[in-house]
Amino acid sequence: KGTDFQEYDFQKHTAEETAPLLAKAAQDMRRAGLCFSPEGDSPASARLFEALGTGCVPVVVSHPSRITFDLPFPSLVDYDAIAVFTE
């Protein structure tokens, strides 16, 4: 589709108003094969974990060596196997 994108200020709306939008976003991520995961406040942004939580393969726009210090359990999780990294 591509027409569903809209700018939304979550701080100006109640949880009840926001819940349907978040539910639709999660549903769309579950249907997608790949989810774009750009850097946010830190190289490993919440988008990475949101994608993983919905079963979507995150496409991380950063070199793995740049974000490894931010990723939890690096000795237990092979992030190269569960995400795509690109610069």
GROMACS .gro file of C-alpha atoms in nm:
model
   87
    1LYS     CA    1   0.000   0.000   0.000
    2GLY     CA    2   0.233   0.272   0.121
    3THR     CA    3  -0.053   0.514   0.179
    4ASP     CA    4  -0.100   0.429   0.548
    5PHE     CA    5   0.209   0.618   0.662
    6GLN     CA    6   0.130   0.919   0.871
    7GLU     CA    7   0.311   1.139   1.117
    8TYR     CA    8   0.173   1.079   1.465
    9ASP     CA    9   0.257   1.256   1.789
   10PHE     CA   10   0.209   0.985   2.053
   11GLN     CA   11   0.243   1.235   2.337
   12LYS     CA   12  -0.069   1.421   2.229
   13HIS     CA   13  -0.293   1.113   2.238
   14THR     CA   14  -0.422   0.877   2.505
   15ALA     CA   15  -0.322   0.512   2.523
   16GLU     CA   16  -0.672   0.416   2.406
   17GLU     CA   17  -0.633   0.633   2.094
   18THR     CA   18  -0.283   0.503   2.023
   19ALA     CA   19  -0.344   0.129   2.080
   20PRO     CA   20  -0.511   0.056   1.741
   21LEU     CA   21  -0.227   0.226   1.553
   22LEU     CA   22   0.037   0.028   1.744
   23ALA     CA   23  -0.155  -0.295   1.692
   24LYS     CA   24  -0.169  -0.233   1.315
   25ALA     CA   25   0.204  -0.151   1.306
   26ALA     CA   26   0.285  -0.476   1.489
   27GLN     CA   27   0.058  -0.671   1.252
   28ASP     CA   28   0.228  -0.515   0.948
   29MET     CA   29   0.572  -0.599   1.090
   30ARG     CA   30   0.468  -0.962   1.148
   31ARG     CA   31   0.362  -0.987   0.781
   32ALA     CA   32   0.682  -0.827   0.650
   33GLY     CA   33   0.991  -1.035   0.586
   34LEU     CA   34   1.236  -0.752   0.651
   35CYS     CA   35   1.204  -0.445   0.875
   36PHE     CA   36   1.417  -0.135   0.835
   37SER     CA   37   1.605  -0.059   1.158
   38PRO     CA   38   1.798   0.269   1.137
   39GLU     CA   39   2.000   0.402   1.426
   40GLY     CA   40   1.809   0.601   1.684
   41ASP     CA   41   1.938   0.757   2.004
   42SER     CA   42   2.196   0.480   2.010
   43PRO     CA   43   2.334   0.258   1.732
   44ALA     CA   44   2.120  -0.033   1.856
   45SER     CA   45   1.781   0.137   1.861
   46ALA     CA   46   1.454  -0.002   1.992
   47ARG     CA   47   1.356  -0.066   1.628
   48LEU     CA   48   1.595  -0.363   1.621
   49PHE     CA   49   1.425  -0.527   1.917
   50GLU     CA   50   1.074  -0.438   1.795
   51ALA     CA   51   1.152  -0.613   1.466
   52LEU     CA   52   1.289  -0.921   1.642
   53GLY     CA   53   0.990  -0.928   1.877
   54THR     CA   54   0.747  -0.942   1.585
   55GLY     CA   55   0.944  -1.209   1.398
   56CYS     CA   56   1.065  -0.969   1.131
   57VAL     CA   57   1.430  -0.979   1.020
   58PRO     CA   58   1.579  -0.640   1.102
   59VAL     CA   59   1.787  -0.462   0.838
   60VAL     CA   60   2.030  -0.262   1.053
   61VAL     CA   61   2.188   0.038   0.884
   62SER     CA   62   2.515   0.022   1.074
   63HIS     CA   63   2.825  -0.194   1.076
   64PRO     CA   64   2.796  -0.473   1.337
   65SER     CA   65   3.121  -0.369   1.506
   66ARG     CA   66   2.970  -0.025   1.568
   67ILE     CA   67   2.674  -0.155   1.766
   68THR     CA   68   2.800  -0.472   1.933
   69PHE     CA   69   2.871  -0.291   2.260
   70ASP     CA   70   2.500  -0.195   2.273
   71LEU     CA   71   2.355  -0.539   2.205
   72PRO     CA   72   2.254  -0.760   2.499
   73PHE     CA   73   2.405  -1.106   2.546
   74PRO     CA   74   2.661  -1.085   2.265
   75SER     CA   75   2.824  -1.413   2.374
   76LEU     CA   76   2.487  -1.594   2.355
   77VAL     CA   77   2.318  -1.437   2.053
   78ASP     CA   78   2.462  -1.454   1.703
   79TYR     CA   79   2.325  -1.125   1.571
   80ASP     CA   80   2.473  -1.190   1.225
   81ALA     CA   81   2.239  -1.489   1.202
   82ILE     CA   82   1.920  -1.302   1.299
   83ALA     CA   83   1.972  -0.961   1.137
   84VAL     CA   84   2.106  -0.806   0.817
   85PHE     CA   85   2.372  -0.537   0.862
   86THR     CA   86   2.449  -0.277   0.599
   87GLU     CA   87   2.621   0.060   0.597
   0.00000   0.00000   0.00000
